[in-house]
Amino acid sequence: MSRAFVKEDEGERWQAPPPLRAYRILWPGDLGRPPEVVKETDDLLDALRWLRGRDRSNFELRDGQGVLLATAS
């Protein structure tokens, strides 16, 4: 196997990064912790429906550049 497809440190095969999605739903989490990506999708309506169906609040819908589009509060 070519070394170009093996990570030097771990000895694992290289894998392509996951595709970037147009929309991300984040949960800000607790103080001192970074936000957690809960769901990623390319469908805005799917993301909005997902937000509407949650019992918990504080979810944020952001676009691919991180701009806040909506919140579930």
CSV table of C-alpha atoms in Angstrom, one decimal:
chain,number,residue,atom,x,y,z
A,1,MET,CA,0.0,0.0,0.0
A,2,SER,CA,1.3,3.5,-0.8
A,3,ARG,CA,2.3,5.5,2.2
A,4,ALA,CA,0.3,8.4,0.7
A,5,PHE,CA,-2.9,6.7,1.9
A,6,VAL,CA,-1.7,5.8,5.4
A,7,LYS,CA,-1.7,8.2,8.3
A,8,GLU,CA,1.8,8.3,9.6
A,9,ASP,CA,1.0,8.4,13.3
A,10,GLU,CA,-1.8,5.9,13.6
A,11,GLY,CA,-1.1,3.6,10.7
A,12,GLU,CA,-4.7,3.8,9.6
A,13,ARG,CA,-6.1,4.2,6.0
A,14,TRP,CA,-6.9,7.7,5.0
A,15,GLN,CA,-10.6,8.5,4.8
A,16,ALA,CA,-12.2,11.5,3.2
A,17,PRO,CA,-13.8,14.0,5.5
A,18,PRO,CA,-17.5,13.9,5.7
A,19,PRO,CA,-19.3,16.2,3.2
A,20,LEU,CA,-20.2,19.6,4.4
A,21,ARG,CA,-23.9,20.2,4.9
A,22,ALA,CA,-25.8,23.5,4.3
A,23,TYR,CA,-27.4,23.6,7.8
A,24,ARG,CA,-26.3,22.6,11.3
A,25,ILE,CA,-28.3,22.3,14.5
A,26,LEU,CA,-26.3,23.0,17.6
A,27,TRP,CA,-26.9,22.6,21.3
A,28,PRO,CA,-24.8,25.2,23.2
A,29,GLY,CA,-24.3,22.8,26.1
A,30,ASP,CA,-23.1,23.7,29.5
A,31,LEU,CA,-20.9,26.6,30.5
A,32,GLY,CA,-17.3,26.0,29.5
A,33,ARG,CA,-18.0,23.3,26.9
A,34,PRO,CA,-18.1,23.9,23.1
A,35,PRO,CA,-21.4,23.6,21.3
A,36,GLU,CA,-22.3,20.1,20.1
A,37,VAL,CA,-23.5,19.5,16.5
A,38,VAL,CA,-26.7,17.5,16.9
A,39,LYS,CA,-27.9,17.3,13.3
A,40,GLU,CA,-26.6,18.3,9.9
A,41,THR,CA,-28.7,18.5,6.7
A,42,ASP,CA,-29.0,20.1,3.3
A,43,ASP,CA,-32.8,20.5,3.7
A,44,LEU,CA,-33.9,23.7,5.5
A,45,LEU,CA,-37.4,22.5,6.1
A,46,ASP,CA,-36.2,19.3,7.6
A,47,ALA,CA,-34.0,21.3,10.0
A,48,LEU,CA,-36.9,23.6,11.0
A,49,ARG,CA,-39.3,20.6,11.5
A,50,TRP,CA,-36.6,18.9,13.7
A,51,LEU,CA,-36.3,22.1,15.8
A,52,ARG,CA,-40.1,22.3,16.2
A,53,GLY,CA,-40.3,18.7,17.4
A,54,ARG,CA,-37.9,19.1,20.3
A,55,ASP,CA,-39.0,19.2,24.0
A,56,ARG,CA,-35.8,20.9,25.0
A,57,SER,CA,-34.9,24.5,24.3
A,58,ASN,CA,-31.7,26.3,23.4
A,59,PHE,CA,-31.0,24.6,20.1
A,60,GLU,CA,-29.6,26.8,17.3
A,61,LEU,CA,-30.0,26.4,13.6
A,62,ARG,CA,-26.9,27.8,11.7
A,63,ASP,CA,-25.9,27.8,8.1
A,64,GLY,CA,-22.7,26.5,6.7
A,65,GLN,CA,-20.8,29.7,7.5
A,66,GLY,CA,-22.1,29.7,11.1
A,67,VAL,CA,-24.7,32.4,10.7
A,68,LEU,CA,-27.6,32.0,13.2
A,69,LEU,CA,-30.8,31.4,11.3
A,70,ALA,CA,-33.3,30.2,14.1
A,71,THR,CA,-33.5,29.1,17.7
A,72,ALA,CA,-35.7,26.7,19.5
A,73,SER,CA,-36.5,28.4,22.8
